[in-house]
JSON list of C-alpha atoms in Angstrom, two decimals:
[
{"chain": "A", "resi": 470, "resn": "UNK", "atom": "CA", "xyz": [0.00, 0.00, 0.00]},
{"chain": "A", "resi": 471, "resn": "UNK", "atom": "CA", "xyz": [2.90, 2.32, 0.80]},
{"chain": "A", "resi": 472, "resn": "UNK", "atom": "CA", "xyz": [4.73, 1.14, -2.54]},
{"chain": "A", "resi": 473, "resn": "UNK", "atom": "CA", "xyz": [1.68, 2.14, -4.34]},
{"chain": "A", "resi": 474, "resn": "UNK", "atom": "CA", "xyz": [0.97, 5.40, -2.60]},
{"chain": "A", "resi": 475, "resn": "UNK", "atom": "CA", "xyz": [4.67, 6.81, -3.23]},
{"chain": "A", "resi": 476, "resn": "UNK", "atom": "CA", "xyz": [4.48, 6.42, -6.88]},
{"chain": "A", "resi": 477, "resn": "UNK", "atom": "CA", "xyz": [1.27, 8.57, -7.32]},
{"chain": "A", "resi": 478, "resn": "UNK", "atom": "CA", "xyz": [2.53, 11.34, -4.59]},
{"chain": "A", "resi": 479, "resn": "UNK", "atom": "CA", "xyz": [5.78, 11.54, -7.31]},
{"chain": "A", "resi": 480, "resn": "UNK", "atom": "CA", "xyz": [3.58, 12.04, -10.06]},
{"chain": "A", "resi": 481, "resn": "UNK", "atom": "CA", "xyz": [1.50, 14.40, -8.16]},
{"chain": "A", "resi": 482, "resn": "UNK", "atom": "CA", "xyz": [4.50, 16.62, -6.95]},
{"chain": "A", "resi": 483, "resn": "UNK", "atom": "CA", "xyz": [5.81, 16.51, -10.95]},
{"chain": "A", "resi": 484, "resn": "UNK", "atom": "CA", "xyz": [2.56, 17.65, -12.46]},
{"chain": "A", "resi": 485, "resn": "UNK", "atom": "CA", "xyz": [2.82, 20.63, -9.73]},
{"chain": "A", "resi": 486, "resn": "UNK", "atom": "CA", "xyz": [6.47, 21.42, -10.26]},
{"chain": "A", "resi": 487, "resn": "UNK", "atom": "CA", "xyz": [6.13, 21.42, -14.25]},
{"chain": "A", "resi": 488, "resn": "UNK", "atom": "CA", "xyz": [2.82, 23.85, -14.00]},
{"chain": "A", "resi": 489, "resn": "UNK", "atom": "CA", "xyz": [4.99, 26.16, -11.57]},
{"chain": "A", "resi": 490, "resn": "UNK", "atom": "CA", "xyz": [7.69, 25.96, -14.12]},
{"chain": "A", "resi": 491, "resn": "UNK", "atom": "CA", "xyz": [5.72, 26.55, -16.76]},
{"chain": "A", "resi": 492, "resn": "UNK", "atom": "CA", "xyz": [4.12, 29.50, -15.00]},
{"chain": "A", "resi": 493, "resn": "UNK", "atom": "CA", "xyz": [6.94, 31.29, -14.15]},
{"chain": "A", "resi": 494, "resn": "UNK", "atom": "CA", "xyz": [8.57, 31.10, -17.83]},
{"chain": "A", "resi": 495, "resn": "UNK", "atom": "CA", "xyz": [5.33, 32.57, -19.07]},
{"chain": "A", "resi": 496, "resn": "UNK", "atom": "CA", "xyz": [5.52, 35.28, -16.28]},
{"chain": "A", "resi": 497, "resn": "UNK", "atom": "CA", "xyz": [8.65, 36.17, -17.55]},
{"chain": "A", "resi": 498, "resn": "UNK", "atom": "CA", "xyz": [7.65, 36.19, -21.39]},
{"chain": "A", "resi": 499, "resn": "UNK", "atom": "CA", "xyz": [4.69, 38.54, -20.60]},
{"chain": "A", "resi": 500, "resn": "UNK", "atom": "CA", "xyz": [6.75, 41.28, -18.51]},
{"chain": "A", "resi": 501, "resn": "UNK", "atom": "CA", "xyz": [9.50, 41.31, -20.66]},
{"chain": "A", "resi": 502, "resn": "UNK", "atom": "CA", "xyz": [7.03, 41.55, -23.98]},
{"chain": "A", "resi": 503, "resn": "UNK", "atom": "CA", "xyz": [5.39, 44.23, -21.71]},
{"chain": "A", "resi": 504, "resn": "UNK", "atom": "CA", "xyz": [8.28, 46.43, -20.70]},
{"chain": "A", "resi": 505, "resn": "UNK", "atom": "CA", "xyz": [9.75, 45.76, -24.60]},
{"chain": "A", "resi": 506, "resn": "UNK", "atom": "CA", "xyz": [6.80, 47.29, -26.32]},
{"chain": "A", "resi": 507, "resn": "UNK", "atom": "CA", "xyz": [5.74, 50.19, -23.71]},
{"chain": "A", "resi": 508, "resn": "UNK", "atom": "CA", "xyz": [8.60, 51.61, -24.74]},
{"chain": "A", "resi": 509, "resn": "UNK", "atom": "CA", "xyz": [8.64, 50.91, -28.46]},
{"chain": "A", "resi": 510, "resn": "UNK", "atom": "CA", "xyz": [5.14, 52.33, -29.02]},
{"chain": "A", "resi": 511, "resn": "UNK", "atom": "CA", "xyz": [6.36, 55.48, -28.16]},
{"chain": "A", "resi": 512, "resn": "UNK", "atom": "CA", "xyz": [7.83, 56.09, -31.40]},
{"chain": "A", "resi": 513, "resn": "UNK", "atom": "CA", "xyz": [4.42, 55.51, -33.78]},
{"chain": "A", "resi": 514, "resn": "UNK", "atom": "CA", "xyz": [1.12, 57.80, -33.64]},
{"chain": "A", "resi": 515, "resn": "UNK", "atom": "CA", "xyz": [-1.99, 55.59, -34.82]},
{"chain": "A", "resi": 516, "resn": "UNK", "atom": "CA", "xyz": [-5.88, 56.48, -35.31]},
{"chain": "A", "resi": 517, "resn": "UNK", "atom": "CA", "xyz": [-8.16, 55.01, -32.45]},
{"chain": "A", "resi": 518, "resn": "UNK", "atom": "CA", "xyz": [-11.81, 54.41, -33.93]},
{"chain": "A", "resi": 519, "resn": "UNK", "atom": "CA", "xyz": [-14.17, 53.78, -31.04]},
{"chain": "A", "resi": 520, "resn": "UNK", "atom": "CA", "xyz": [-18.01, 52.93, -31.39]},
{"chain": "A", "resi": 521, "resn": "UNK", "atom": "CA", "xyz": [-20.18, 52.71, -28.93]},
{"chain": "A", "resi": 522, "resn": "UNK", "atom": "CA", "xyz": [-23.97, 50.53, -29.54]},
{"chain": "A", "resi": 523, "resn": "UNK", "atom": "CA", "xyz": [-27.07, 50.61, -27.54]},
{"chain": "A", "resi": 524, "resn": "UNK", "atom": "CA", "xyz": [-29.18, 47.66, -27.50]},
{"chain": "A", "resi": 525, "resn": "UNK", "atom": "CA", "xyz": [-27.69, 46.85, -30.91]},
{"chain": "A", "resi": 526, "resn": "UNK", "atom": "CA", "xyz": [-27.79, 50.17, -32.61]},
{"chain": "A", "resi": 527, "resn": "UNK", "atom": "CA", "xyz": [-24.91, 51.74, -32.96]},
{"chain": "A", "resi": 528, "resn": "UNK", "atom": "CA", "xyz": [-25.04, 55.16, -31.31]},
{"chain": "A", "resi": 529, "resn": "UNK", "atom": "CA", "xyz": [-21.75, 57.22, -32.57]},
{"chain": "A", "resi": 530, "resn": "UNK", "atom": "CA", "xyz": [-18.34, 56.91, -33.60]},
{"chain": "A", "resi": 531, "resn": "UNK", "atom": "CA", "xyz": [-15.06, 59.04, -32.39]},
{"chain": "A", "resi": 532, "resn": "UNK", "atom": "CA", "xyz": [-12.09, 58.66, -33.95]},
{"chain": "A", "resi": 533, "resn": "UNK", "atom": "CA", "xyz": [-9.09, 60.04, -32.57]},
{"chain": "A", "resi": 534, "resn": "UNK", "atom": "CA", "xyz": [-5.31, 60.70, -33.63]},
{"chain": "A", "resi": 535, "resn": "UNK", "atom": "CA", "xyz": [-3.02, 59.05, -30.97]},
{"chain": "A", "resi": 536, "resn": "UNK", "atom": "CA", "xyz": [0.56, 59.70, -30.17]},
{"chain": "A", "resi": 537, "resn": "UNK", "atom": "CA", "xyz": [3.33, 60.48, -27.73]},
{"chain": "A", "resi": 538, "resn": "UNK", "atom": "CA", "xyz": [4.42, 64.03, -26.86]},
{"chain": "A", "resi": 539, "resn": "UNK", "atom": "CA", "xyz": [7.89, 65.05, -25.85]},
{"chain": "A", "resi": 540, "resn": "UNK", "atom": "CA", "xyz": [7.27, 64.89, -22.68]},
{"chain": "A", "resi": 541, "resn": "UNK", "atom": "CA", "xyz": [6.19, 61.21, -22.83]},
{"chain": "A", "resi": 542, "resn": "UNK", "atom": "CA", "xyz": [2.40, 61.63, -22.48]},
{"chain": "A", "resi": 543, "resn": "UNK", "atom": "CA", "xyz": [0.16, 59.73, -24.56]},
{"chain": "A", "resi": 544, "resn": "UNK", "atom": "CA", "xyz": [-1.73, 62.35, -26.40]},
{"chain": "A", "resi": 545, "resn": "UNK", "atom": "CA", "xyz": [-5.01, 61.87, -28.41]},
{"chain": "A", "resi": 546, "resn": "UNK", "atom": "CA", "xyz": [-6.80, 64.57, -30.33]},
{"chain": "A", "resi": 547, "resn": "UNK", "atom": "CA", "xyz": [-9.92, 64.50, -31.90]},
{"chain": "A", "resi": 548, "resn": "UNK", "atom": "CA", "xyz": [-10.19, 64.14, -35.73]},
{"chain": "A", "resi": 549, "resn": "UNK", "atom": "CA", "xyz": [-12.95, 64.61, -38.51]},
{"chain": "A", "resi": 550, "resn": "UNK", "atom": "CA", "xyz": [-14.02, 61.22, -38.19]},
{"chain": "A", "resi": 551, "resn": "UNK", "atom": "CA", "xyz": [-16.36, 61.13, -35.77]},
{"chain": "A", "resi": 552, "resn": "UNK", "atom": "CA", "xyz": [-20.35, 60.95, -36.24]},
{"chain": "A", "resi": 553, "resn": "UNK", "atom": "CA", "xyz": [-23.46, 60.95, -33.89]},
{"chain": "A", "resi": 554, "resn": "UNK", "atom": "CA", "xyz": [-26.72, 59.48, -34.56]},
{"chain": "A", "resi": 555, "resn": "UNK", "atom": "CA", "xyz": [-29.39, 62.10, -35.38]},
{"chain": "A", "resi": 556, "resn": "UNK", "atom": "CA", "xyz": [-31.58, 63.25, -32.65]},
{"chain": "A", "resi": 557, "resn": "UNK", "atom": "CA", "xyz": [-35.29, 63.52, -32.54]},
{"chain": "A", "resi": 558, "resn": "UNK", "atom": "CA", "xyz": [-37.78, 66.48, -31.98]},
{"chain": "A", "resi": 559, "resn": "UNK", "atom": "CA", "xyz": [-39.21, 67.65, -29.48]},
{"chain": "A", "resi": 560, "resn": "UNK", "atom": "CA", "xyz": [-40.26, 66.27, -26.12]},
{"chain": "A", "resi": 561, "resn": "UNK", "atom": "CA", "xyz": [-39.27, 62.73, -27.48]},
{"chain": "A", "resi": 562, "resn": "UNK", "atom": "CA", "xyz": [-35.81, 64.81, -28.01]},
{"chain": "A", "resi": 563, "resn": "UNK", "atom": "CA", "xyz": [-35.33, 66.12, -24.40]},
{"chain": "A", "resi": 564, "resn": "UNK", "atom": "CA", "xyz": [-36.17, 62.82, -23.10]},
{"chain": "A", "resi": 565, "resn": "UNK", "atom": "CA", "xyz": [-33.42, 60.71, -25.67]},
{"chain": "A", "resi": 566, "resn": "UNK", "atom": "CA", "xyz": [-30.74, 63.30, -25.11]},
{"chain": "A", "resi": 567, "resn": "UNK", "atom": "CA", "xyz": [-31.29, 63.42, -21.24]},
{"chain": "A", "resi": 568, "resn": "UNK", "atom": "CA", "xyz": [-30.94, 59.44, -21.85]},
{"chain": "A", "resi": 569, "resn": "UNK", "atom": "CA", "xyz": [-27.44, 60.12, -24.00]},
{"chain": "A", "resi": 570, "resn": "UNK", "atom": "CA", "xyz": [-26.42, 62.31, -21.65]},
{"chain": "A", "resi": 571, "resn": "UNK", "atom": "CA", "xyz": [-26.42, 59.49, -18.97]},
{"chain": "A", "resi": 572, "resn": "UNK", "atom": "CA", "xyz": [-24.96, 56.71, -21.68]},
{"chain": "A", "resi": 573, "resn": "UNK", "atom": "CA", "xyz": [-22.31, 59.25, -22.70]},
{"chain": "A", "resi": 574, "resn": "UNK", "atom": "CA", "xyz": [-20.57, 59.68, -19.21]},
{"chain": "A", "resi": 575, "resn": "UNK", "atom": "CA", "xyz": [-21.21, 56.12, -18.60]},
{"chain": "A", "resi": 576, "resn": "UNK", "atom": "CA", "xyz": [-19.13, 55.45, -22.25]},
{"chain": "A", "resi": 577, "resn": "UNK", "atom": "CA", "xyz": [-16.40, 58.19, -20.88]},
{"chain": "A", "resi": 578, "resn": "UNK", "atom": "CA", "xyz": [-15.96, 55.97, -17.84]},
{"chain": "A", "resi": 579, "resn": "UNK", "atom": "CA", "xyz": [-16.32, 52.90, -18.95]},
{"chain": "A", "resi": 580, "resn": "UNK", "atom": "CA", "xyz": [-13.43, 53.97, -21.96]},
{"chain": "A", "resi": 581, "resn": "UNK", "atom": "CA", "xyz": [-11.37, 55.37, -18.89]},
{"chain": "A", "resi": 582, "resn": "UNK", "atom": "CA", "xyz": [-11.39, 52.20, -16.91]},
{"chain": "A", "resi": 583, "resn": "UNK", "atom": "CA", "xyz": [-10.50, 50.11, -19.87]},
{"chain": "A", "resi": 584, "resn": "UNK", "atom": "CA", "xyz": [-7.51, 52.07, -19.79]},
{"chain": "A", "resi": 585, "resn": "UNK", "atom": "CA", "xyz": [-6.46, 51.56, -15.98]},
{"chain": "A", "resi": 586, "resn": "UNK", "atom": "CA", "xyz": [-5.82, 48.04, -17.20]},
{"chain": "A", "resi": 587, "resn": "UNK", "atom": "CA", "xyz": [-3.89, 48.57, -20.82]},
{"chain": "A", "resi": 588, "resn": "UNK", "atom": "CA", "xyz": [-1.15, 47.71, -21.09]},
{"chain": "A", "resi": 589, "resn": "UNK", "atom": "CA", "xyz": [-1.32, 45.18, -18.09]},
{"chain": "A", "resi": 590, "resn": "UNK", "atom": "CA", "xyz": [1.46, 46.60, -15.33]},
{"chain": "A", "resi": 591, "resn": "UNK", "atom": "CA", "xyz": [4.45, 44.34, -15.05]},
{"chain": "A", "resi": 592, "resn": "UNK", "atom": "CA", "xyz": [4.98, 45.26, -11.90]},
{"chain": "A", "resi": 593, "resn": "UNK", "atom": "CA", "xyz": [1.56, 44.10, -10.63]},
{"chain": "A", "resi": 594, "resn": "UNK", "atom": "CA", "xyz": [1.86, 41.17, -12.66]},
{"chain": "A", "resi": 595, "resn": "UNK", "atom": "CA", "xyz": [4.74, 40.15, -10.60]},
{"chain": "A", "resi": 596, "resn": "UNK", "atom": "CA", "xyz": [3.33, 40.98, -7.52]},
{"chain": "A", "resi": 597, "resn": "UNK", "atom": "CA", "xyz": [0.63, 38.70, -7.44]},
{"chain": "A", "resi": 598, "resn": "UNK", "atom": "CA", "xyz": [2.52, 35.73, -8.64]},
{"chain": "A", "resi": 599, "resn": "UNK", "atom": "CA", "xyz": [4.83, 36.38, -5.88]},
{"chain": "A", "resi": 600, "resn": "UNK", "atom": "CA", "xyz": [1.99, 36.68, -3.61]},
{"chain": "A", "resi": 601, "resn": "UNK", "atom": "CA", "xyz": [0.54, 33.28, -5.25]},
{"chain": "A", "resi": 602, "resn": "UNK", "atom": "CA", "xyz": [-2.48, 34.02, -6.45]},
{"chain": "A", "resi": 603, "resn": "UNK", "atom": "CA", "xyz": [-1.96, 33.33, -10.35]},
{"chain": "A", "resi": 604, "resn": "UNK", "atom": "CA", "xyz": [-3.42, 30.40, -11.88]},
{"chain": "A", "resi": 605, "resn": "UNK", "atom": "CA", "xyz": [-2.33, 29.26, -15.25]},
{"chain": "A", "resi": 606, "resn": "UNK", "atom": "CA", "xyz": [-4.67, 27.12, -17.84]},
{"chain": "A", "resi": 607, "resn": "UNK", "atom": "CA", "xyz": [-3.21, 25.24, -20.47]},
{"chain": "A", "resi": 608, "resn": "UNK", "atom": "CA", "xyz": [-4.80, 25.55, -23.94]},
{"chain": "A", "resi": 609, "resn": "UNK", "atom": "CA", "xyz": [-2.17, 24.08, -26.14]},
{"chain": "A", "resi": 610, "resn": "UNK", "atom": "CA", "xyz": [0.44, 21.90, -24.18]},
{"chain": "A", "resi": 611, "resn": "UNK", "atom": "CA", "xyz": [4.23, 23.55, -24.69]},
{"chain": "A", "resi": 612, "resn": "UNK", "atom": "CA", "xyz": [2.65, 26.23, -26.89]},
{"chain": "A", "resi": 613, "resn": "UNK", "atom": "CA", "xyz": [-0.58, 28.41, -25.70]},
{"chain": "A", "resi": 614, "resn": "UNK", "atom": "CA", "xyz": [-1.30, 29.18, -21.61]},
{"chain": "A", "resi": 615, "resn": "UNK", "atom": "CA", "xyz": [-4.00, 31.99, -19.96]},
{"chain": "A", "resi": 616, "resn": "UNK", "atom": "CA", "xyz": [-2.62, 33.65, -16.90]},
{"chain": "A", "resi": 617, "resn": "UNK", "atom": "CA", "xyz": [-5.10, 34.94, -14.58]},
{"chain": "A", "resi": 618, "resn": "UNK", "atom": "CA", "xyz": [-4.48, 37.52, -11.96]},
{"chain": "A", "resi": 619, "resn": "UNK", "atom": "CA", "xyz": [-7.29, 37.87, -9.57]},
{"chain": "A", "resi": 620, "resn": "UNK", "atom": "CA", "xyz": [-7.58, 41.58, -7.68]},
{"chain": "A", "resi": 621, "resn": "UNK", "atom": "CA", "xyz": [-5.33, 42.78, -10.17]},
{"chain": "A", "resi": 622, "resn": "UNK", "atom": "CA", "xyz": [-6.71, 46.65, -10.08]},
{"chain": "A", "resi": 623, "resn": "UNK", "atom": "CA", "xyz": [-9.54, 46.23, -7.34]},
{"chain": "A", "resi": 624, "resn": "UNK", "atom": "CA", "xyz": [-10.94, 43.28, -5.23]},
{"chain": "A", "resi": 625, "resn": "UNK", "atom": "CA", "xyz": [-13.41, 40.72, -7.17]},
{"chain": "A", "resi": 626, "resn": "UNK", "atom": "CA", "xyz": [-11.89, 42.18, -10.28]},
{"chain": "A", "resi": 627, "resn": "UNK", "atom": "CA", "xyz": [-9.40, 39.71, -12.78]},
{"chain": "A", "resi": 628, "resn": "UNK", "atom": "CA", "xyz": [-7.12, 40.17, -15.67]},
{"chain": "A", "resi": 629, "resn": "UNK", "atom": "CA", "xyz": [-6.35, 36.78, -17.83]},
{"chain": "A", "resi": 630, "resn": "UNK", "atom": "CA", "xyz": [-3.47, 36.76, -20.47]},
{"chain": "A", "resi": 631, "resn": "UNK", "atom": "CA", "xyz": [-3.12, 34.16, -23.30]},
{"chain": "A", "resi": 632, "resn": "UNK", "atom": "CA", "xyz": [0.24, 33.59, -24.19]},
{"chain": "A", "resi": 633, "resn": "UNK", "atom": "CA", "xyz": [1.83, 32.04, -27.41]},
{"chain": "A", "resi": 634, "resn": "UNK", "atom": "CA", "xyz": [5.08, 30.64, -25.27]},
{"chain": "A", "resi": 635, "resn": "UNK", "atom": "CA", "xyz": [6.59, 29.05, -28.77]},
{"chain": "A", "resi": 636, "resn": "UNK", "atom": "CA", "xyz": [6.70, 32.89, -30.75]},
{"chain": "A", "resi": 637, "resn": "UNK", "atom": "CA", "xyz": [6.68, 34.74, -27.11]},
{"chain": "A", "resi": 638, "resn": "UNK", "atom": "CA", "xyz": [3.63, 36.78, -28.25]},
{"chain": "A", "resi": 639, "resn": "UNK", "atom": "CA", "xyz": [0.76, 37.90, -26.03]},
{"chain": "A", "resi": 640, "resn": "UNK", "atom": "CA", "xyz": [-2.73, 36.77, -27.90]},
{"chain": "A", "resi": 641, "resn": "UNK", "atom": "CA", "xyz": [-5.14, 38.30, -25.89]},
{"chain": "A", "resi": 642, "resn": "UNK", "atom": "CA", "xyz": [-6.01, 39.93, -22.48]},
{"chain": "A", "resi": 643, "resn": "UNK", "atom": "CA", "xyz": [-9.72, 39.44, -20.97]},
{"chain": "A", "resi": 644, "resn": "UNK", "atom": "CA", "xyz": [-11.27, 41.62, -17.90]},
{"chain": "A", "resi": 645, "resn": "UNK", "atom": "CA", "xyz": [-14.03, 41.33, -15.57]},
{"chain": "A", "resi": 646, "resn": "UNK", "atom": "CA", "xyz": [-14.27, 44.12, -13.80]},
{"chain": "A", "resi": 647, "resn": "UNK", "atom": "CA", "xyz": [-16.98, 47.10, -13.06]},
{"chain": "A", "resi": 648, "resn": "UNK", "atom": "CA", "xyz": [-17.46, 50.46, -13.70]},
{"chain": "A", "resi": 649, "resn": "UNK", "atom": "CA", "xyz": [-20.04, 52.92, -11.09]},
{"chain": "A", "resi": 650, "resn": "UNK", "atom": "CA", "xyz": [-21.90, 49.74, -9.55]},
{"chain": "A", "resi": 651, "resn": "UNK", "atom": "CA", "xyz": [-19.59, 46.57, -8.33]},
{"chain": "A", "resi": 652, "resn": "UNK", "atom": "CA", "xyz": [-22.61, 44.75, -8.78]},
{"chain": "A", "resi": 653, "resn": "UNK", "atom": "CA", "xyz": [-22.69, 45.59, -12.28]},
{"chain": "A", "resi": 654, "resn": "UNK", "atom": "CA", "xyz": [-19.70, 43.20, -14.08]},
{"chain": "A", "resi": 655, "resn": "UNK", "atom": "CA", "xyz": [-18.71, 44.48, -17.34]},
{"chain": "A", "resi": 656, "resn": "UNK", "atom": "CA", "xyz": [-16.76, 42.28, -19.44]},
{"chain": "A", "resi": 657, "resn": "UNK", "atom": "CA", "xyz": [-13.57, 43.41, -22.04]},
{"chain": "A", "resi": 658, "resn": "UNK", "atom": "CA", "xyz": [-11.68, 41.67, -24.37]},
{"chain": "A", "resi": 659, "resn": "UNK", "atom": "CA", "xyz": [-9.02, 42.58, -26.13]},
{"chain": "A", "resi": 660, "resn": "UNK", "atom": "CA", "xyz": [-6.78, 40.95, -29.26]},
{"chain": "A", "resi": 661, "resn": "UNK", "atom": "CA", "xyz": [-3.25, 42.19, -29.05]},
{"chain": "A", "resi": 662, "resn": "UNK", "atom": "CA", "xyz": [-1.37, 42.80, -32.58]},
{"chain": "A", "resi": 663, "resn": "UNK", "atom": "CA", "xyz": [2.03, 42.40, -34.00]},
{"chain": "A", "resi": 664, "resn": "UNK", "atom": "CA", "xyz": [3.62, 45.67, -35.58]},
{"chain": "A", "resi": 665, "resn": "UNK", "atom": "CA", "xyz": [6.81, 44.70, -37.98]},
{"chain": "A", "resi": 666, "resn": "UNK", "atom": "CA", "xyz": [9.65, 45.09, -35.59]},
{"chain": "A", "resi": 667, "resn": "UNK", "atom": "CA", "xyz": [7.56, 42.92, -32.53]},
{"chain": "A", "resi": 668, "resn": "UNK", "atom": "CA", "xyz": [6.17, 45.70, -30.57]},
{"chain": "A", "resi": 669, "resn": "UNK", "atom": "CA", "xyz": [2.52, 44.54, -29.50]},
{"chain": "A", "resi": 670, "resn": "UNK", "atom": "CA", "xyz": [-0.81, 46.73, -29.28]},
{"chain": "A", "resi": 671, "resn": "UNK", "atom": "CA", "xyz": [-3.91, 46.20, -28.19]},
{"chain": "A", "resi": 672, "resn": "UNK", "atom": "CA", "xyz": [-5.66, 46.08, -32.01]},
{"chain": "A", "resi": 673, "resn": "UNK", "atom": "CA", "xyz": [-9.23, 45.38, -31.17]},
{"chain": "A", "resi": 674, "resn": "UNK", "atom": "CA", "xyz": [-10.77, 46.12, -27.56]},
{"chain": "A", "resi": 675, "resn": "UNK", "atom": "CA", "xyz": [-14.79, 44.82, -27.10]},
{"chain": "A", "resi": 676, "resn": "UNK", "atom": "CA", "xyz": [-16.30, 45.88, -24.08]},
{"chain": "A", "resi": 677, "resn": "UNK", "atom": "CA", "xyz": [-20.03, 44.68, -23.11]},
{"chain": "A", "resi": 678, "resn": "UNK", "atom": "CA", "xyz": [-21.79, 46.42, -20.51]},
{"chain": "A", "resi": 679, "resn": "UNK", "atom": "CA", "xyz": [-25.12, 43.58, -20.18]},
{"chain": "A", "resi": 680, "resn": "UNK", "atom": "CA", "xyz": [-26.76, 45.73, -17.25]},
{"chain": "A", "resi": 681, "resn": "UNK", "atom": "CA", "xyz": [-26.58, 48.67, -19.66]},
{"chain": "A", "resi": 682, "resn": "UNK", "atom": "CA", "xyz": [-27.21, 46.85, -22.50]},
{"chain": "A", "resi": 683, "resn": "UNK", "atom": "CA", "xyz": [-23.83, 48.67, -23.91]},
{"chain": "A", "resi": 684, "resn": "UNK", "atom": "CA", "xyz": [-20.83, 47.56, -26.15]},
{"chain": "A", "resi": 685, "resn": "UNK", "atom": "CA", "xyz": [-18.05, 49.37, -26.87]},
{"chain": "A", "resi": 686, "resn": "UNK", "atom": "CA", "xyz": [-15.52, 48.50, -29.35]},
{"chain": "A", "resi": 687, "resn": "UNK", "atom": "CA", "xyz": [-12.24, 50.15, -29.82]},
{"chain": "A", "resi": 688, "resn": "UNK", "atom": "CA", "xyz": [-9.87, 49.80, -33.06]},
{"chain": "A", "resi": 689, "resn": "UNK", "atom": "CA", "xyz": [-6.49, 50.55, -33.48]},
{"chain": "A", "resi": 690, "resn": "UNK", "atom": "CA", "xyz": [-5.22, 51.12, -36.85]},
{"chain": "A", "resi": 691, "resn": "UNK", "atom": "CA", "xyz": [-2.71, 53.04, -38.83]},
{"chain": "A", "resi": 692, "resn": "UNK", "atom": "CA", "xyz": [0.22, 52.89, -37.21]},
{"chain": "A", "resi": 693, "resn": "UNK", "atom": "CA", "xyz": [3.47, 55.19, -38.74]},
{"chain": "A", "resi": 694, "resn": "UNK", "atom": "CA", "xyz": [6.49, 56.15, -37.24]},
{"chain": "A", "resi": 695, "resn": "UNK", "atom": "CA", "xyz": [5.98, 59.56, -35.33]},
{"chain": "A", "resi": 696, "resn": "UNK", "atom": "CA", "xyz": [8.77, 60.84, -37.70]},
{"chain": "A", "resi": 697, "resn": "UNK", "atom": "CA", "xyz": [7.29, 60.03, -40.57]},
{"chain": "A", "resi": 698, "resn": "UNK", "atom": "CA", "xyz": [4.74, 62.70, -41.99]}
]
């Protein structure tokens, strides 16, 4: 019975010691991929098209002109690509653009919290795996793993990274977090991109709002160098 129960203990501690492995090279792809590309972005300007839909319709589109000043800020300006839905007449009017007055902050804060969590922090990252709290999933064994990092901004809220280990890419980051009500979850996901010399992005950001019957999506596009005019 002993004989028996050693040989499965082994296996156990090996299946534990391989995931921890395998979760802190993947911990170490992401930060470095992180660090690598915050600063390498800072050399392109890029057009972010966000739309926002209500129950379905879609309600606007902004689209802005992105870039880094000199003094390192991430600046984004306004262009003359943005459109609103009409509005109606009348009392029906007051009453739908009292309505879009509510939706629009809710958008502007809901846009600013996506924000508070791209790009994902290195620094936090390693903080809660040295705390212990990261779990790993394996989707593709030796090749495709989602990191999740519970509390990462707030309590009850979690940030999840899919990692290609074999190129060293990130796929995708996923959030569930809220945005006035922590009742409320709101859920974002986001594809990250590849520009020609490696640096990452986050190309296509969806963020769905259920309570508020909201989505947001947010496309980034265009990408030049800075220099280049």
């Amino acid at each position: 019975m002993i004989l028996f129960f050693i040989p499965i203990l082994f296996i156990g501690i090996s299946r534990v010691s391989a995931q921890d492995a395998d979760t802190k090279k993947n911990i170490e792809i992401i930060k470095k991929n992180l660090s690598e590309s915050k600063v390498a972005i800072k050399k392109y300007e890029w057009i972010e098209t966000t739309t926002s839909f209500l129950n379905g319709e879609q309600k606007g589109i902004t689209q802005k002109q992105c870039y880094y000043a000199v003094d390192g800020k991430l600046t984004k300006v306004e262009t003359g690509g943005s459109t609103q839905t009409k509005k109606p007449k009348g009392l029906r009017g007051k009453i739908v653009e009292n309505k879009k007055a509510e939706m629009s902050d809710y958008v502007k804060k809901a846009i600013a919290k996506i924000q508070t969590y791209l790009p994902p922090d290195s620094q936090k990252i390693q903080k809660i795996y040295a705390d212990g709290k990261v779990s790993i999933q394996v989707l593709e064994p030796k090749k495709k793993f989602k990191l999740s990092f519970p509390d990462y901004n707030e309590m009850g809220d979690l940030l999840s990274i899919t990692l290609n280990m074999a190129t060293q890419r990130i796929m995708a980051v996923e959030v569930s977090t809220s945005v006035d009500n922590p009742k409320e979850k709101v859920m974002f996901n986001i594809t990250y991109n590849n520009l020609p010399d490696g640096t990452q992005y986050p190309g296509n950001t969806t963020l769905n709002a259920t309570a508020k019957n909201l989505k947001i999506e947010i496309i980034n596009s265009g990408f030049k160098n800075a220099g280049t005019k």
